[in-house]
CSV table of C-alpha atoms in Angstrom, one decimal:
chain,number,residue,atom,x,y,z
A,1,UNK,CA,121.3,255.9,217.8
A,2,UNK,CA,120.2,256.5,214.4
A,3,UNK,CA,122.9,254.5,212.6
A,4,UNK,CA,121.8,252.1,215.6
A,5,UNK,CA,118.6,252.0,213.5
A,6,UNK,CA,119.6,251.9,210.5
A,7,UNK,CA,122.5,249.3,210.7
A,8,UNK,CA,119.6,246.8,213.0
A,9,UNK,CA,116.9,247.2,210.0
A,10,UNK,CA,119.7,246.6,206.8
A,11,UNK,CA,121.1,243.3,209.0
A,12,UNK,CA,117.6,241.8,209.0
A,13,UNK,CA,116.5,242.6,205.6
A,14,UNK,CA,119.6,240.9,204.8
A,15,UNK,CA,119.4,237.9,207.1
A,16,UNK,CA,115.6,237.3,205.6
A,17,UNK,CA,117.3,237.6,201.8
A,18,UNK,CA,119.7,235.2,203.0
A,19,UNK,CA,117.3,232.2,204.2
A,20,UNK,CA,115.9,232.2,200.2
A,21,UNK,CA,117.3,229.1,198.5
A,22,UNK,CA,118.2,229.5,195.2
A,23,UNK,CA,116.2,227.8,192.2
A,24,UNK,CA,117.1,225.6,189.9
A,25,UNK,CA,117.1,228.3,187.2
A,26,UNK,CA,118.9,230.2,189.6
A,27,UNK,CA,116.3,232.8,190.3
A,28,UNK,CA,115.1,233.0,194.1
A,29,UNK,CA,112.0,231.7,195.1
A,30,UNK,CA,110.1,232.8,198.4
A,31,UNK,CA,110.7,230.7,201.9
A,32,UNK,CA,107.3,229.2,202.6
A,33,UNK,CA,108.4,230.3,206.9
A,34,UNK,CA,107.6,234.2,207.4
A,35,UNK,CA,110.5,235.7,207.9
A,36,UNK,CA,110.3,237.4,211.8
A,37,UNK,CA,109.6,241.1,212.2
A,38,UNK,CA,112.2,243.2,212.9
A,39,UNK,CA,112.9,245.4,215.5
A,40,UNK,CA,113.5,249.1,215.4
A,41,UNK,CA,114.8,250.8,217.9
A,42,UNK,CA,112.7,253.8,218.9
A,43,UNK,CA,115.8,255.0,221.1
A,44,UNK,CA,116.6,257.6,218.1
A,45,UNK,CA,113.6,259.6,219.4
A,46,UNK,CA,114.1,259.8,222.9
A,47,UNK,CA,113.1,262.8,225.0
A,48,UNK,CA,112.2,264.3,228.7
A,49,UNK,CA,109.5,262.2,230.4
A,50,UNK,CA,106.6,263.7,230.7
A,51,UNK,CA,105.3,265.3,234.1
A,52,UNK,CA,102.1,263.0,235.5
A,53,UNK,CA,100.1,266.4,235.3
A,54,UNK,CA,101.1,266.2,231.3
A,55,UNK,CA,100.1,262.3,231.3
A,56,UNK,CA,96.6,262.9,232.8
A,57,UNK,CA,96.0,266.4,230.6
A,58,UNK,CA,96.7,264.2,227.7
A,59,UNK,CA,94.7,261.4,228.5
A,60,UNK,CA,92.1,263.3,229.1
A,61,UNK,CA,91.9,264.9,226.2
A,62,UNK,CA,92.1,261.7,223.5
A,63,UNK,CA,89.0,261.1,225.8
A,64,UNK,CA,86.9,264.1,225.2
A,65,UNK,CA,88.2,263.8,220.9
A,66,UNK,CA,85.2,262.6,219.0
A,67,UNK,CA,86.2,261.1,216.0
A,68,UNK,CA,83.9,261.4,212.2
A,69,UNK,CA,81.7,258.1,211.3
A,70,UNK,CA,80.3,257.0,208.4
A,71,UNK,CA,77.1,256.8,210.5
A,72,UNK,CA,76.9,260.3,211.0
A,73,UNK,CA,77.2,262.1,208.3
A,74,UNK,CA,75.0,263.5,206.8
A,75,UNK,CA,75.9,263.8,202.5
A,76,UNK,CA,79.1,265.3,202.9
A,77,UNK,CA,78.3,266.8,206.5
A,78,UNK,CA,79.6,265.7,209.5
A,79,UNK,CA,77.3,265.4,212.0
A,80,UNK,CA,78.1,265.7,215.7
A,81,UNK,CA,76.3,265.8,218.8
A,82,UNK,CA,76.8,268.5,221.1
A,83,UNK,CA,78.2,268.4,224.5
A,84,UNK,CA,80.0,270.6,226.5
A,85,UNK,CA,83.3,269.8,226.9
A,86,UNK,CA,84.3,267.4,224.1
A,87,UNK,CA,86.6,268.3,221.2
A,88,UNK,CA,85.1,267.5,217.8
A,89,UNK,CA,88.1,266.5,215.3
A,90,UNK,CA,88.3,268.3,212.2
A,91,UNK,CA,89.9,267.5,208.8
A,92,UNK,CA,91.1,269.9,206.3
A,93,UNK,CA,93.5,269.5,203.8
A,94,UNK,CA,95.0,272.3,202.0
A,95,UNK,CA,93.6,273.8,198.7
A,96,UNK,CA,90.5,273.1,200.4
A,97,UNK,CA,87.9,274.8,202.5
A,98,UNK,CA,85.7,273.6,205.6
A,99,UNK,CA,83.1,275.1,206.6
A,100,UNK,CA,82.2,275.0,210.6
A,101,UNK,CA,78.2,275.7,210.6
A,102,UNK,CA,76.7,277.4,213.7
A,103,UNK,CA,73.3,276.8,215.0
A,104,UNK,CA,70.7,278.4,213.1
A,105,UNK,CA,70.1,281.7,215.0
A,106,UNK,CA,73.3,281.4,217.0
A,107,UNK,CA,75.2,284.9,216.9
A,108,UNK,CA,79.0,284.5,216.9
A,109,UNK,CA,81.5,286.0,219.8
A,110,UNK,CA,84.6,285.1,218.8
A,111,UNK,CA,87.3,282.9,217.1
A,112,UNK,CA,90.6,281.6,218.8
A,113,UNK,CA,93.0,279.5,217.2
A,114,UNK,CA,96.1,278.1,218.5
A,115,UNK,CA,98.0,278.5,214.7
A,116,UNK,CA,97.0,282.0,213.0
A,117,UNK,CA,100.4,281.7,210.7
A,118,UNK,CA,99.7,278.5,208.9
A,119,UNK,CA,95.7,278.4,209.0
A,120,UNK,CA,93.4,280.7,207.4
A,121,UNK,CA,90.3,281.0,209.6
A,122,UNK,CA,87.1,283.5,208.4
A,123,UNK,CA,83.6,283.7,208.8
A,124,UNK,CA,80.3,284.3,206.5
A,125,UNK,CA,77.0,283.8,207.4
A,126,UNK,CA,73.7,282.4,205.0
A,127,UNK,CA,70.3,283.1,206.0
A,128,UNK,CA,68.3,285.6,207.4
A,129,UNK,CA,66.4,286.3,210.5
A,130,UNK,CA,65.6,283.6,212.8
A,131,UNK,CA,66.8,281.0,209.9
A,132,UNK,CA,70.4,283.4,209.8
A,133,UNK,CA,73.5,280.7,210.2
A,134,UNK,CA,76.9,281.7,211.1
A,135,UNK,CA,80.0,279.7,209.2
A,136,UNK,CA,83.5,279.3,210.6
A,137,UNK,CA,85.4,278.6,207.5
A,138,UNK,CA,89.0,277.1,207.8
A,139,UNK,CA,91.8,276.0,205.5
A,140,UNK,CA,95.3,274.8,206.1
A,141,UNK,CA,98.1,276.1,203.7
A,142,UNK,CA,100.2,272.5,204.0
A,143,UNK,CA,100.0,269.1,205.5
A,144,UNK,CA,100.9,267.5,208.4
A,145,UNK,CA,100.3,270.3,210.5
A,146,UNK,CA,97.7,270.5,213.8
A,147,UNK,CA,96.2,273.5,215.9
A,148,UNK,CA,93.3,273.7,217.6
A,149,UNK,CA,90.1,276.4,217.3
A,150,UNK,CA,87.4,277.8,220.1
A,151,UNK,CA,84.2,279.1,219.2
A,152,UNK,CA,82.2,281.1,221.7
A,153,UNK,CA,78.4,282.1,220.8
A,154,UNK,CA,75.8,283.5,222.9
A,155,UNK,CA,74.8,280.1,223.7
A,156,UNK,CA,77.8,277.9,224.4
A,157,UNK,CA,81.1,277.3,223.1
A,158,UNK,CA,83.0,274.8,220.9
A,159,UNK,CA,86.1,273.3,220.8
A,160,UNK,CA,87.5,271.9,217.9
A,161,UNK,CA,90.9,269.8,217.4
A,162,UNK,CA,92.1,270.5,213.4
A,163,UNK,CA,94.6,268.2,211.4
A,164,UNK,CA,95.2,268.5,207.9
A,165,UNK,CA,96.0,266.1,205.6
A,166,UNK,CA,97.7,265.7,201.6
A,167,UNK,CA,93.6,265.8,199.7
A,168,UNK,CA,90.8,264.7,201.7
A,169,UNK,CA,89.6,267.3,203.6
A,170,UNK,CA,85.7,267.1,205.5
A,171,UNK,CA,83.6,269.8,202.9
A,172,UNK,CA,81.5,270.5,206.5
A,173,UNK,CA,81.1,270.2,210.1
A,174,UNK,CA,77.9,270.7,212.1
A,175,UNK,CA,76.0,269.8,215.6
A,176,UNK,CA,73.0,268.3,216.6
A,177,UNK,CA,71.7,270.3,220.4
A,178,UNK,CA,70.0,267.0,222.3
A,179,UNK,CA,69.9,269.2,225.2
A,180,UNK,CA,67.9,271.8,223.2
A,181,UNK,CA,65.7,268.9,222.0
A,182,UNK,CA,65.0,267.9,225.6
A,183,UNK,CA,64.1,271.8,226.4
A,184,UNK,CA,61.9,272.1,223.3
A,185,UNK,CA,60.1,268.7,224.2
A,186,UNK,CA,59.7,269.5,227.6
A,187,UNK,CA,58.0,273.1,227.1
A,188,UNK,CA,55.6,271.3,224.9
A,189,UNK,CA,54.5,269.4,227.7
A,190,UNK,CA,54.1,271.8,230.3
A,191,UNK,CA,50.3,273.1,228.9
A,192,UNK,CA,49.1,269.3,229.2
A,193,UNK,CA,50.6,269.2,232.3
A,194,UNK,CA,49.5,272.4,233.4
A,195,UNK,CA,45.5,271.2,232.7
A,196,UNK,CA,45.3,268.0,234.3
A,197,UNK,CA,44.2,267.6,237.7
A,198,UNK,CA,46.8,267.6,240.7
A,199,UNK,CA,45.4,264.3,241.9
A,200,UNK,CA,42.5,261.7,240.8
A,201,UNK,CA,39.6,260.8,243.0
A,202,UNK,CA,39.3,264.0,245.0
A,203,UNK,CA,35.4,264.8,245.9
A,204,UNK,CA,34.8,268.0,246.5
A,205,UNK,CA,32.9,267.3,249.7
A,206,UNK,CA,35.9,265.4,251.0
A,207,UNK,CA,38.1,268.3,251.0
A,208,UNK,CA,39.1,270.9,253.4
A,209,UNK,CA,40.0,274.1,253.6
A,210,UNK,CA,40.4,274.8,257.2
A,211,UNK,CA,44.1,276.3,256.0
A,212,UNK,CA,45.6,280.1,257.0
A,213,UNK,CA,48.3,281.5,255.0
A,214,UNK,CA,50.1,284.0,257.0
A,215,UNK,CA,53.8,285.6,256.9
A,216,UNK,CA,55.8,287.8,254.2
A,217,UNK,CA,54.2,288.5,250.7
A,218,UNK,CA,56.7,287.4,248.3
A,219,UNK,CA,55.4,286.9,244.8
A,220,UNK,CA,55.5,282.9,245.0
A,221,UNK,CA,53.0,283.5,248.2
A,222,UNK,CA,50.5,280.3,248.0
A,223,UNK,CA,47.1,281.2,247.4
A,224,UNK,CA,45.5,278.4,249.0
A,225,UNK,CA,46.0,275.2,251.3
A,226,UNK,CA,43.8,272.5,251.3
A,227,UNK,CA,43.5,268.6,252.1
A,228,UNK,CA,41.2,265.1,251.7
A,229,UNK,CA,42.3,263.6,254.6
A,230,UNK,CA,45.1,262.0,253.6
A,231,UNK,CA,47.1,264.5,251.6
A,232,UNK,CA,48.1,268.4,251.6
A,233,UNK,CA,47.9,270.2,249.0
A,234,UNK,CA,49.5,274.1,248.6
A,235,UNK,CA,48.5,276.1,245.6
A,236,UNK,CA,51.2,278.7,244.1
A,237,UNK,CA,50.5,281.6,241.8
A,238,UNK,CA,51.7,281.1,238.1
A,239,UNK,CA,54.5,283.3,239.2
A,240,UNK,CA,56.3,280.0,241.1
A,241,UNK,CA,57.2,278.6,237.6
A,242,UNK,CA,59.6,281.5,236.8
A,243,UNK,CA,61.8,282.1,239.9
A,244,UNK,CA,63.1,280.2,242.3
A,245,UNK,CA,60.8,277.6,244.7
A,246,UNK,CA,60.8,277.6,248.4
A,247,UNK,CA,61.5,274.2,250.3
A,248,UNK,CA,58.9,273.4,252.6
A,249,UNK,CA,59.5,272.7,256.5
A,250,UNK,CA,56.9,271.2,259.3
A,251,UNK,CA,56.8,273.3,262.7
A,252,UNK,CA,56.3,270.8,265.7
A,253,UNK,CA,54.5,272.1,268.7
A,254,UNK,CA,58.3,273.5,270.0
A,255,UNK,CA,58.6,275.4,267.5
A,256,UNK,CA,61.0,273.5,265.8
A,257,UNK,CA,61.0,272.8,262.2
A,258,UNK,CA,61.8,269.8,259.9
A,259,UNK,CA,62.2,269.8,256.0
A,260,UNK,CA,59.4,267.5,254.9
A,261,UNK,CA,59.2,265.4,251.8
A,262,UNK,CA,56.9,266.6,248.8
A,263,UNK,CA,56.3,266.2,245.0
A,264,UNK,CA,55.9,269.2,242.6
A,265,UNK,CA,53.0,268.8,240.5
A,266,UNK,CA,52.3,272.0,238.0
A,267,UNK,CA,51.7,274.8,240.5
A,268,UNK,CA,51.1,272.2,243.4
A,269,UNK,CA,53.2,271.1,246.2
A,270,UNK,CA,51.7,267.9,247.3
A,271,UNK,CA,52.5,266.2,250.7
A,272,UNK,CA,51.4,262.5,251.6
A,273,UNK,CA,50.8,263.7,255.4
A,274,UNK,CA,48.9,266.0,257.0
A,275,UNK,CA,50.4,268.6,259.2
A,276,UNK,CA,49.5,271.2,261.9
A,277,UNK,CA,51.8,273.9,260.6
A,278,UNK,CA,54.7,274.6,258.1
A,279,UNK,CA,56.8,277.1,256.8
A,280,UNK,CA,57.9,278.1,253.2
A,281,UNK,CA,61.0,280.0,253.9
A,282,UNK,CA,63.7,281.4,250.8
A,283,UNK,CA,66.4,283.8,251.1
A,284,UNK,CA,69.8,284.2,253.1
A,285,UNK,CA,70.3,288.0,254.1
A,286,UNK,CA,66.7,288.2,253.6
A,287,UNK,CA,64.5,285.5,254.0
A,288,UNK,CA,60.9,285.4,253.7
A,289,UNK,CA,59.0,283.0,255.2
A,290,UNK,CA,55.2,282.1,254.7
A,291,UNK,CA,53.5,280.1,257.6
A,292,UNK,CA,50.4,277.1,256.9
A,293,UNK,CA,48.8,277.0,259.8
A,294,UNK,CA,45.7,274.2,260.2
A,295,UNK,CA,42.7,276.1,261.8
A,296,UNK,CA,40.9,274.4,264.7
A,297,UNK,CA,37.8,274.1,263.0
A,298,UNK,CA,38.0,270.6,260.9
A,299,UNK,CA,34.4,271.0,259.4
A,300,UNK,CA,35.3,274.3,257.6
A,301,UNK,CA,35.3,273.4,253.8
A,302,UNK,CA,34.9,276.2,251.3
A,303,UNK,CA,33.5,275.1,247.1
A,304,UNK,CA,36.3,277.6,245.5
């Protein structure tokens, strides 16, 4: 199949040297037509088909590959954004070092590479305390070759697809955490949310507190129930913010419950009805289970 090859590629090399006409100083001068391509038989490389489990494992991961821009880099810093489950391409060239940077405070768990005999893989750190920065420094001893790395951390883990190439080689390789963003941005917010008002408009004479609170004592017990007429609202301890939040379910007159509808606001739960009784109930083996009850006396209202 290779002389196949071969024989096809000489045989229209020499077809296209052929269709030249000769000059009147006899020197050849080019054919104005462009001469056809030719074709190459890629039979000289066949192998086994691949399974469809191989196809779709493949596929998959050329989709998960992020691939260095222009855009973003940062000097000589490639730039990525985080997500779990992509592959961040790496290239290194031998001679040369890359250096994989860590999150600042990140602590390393361990390095895994798929080719130990023909990459040299170490780590360093820079930094001190909260500013101290782990580096995963790698460098191939030839070209052409491919392996790929994991990282694990305390706080997620990287995977990382490394070529190398004859002399250009990235000098370093680093994330941006958008999730972490989104956490840092949202605990900002949480002390203006926590001191505005769970609703606009409410008079205090217009409320009322004609609400028991009865049942188990678990530590997200509400202190208080209260209403305007139109709305309920149940107030939590601070204590609801760090563990997990009961649903809410309305008790008919049978007995029978119904999960209702509500909207969290701060230590709030606020429903757009009023009911006669609910239940806050958590837990499988265990569950506790707090009961609202609505007291018969409408006109009790309490300024607290």
């Amino acid at each position: 199949m290779k002389d196949f090859a071969l024989i096809s590629l000489f045989a229209g090399a020499a077809a296209g040297i052929a269709s030249v006409p000769p000059a009147p100083n006899g020197h050849a001068v080019a054919s104005p037509a462009k001469p056809k391509p030719v074709a190459i038989r890629t039979a000289c490389h066949w192998r086994p088909s691949m399974s469809p489990a191989e196809w779709r494992v493949g596929a998959a991961n050329r989709a998960a590959t992020l691939e260095s821009t222009a855009a973003s880099s940062i000097n000589a810093v490639q730039v990525y954004p985080f997500a779990d489950g992509a592959v961040y391409h790496l290239l290194a060239a031998p001679g040369q070092v890359t250096d994989i940077a860590l999150q600042p405070g990140e602590a390393l768990g361990a390095v895994a590479a798929g080719d130990t005999a023909r990459w040299v893989i170490g780590d360093t750190s820079s930094g001190s305390g909260d500013s101290k920065r782990t580096h995963v420094l790698v460098k191939p001893v030839g070209s052409g070759l491919s392996t790929n790395i994991v990282i694990t951390t305390d706080r997620r883990t990287y995977h990382l697809a490394l070529t190398s190439a004859d002399h250009v080689a990235m000098v370093a390789l680093s994330w941006t955490y958008p999730q972490d963003a989104l956490i840092a941005f949202k605990a900002a917010q949480e002390p203006a949310v926590a001191t505005q008002p769970v609703a606009s408009g409410l008079q205090l004479d217009q409320l009322h507190f004609n609400y028991v609170i009865s049942g188990d004592q678990p530590t997200w017990r509400p202190l208080r129930a209260f209403d305007d007429g139109r709305q309920i609202f149940v107030e939590f301890p601070p204590s609801l913010a760090v563990g997990e939040a009961p649903p809410l379910f309305l008790v008919d007159a049978k007995g029978n419950t119904e999960l209702v509808n509500y909207r969290v606001h701060g230590r709030f739960y606020v429903v757009d009805r009023l009911f006669d009784a609910a239940e806050l109930r958590l837990g499988l083996k265990h569950q506790d289970v707090v009961r609202i009850t609505r007291v018969a006396d409408d006109d009790q209202r309490r300024a607290s």
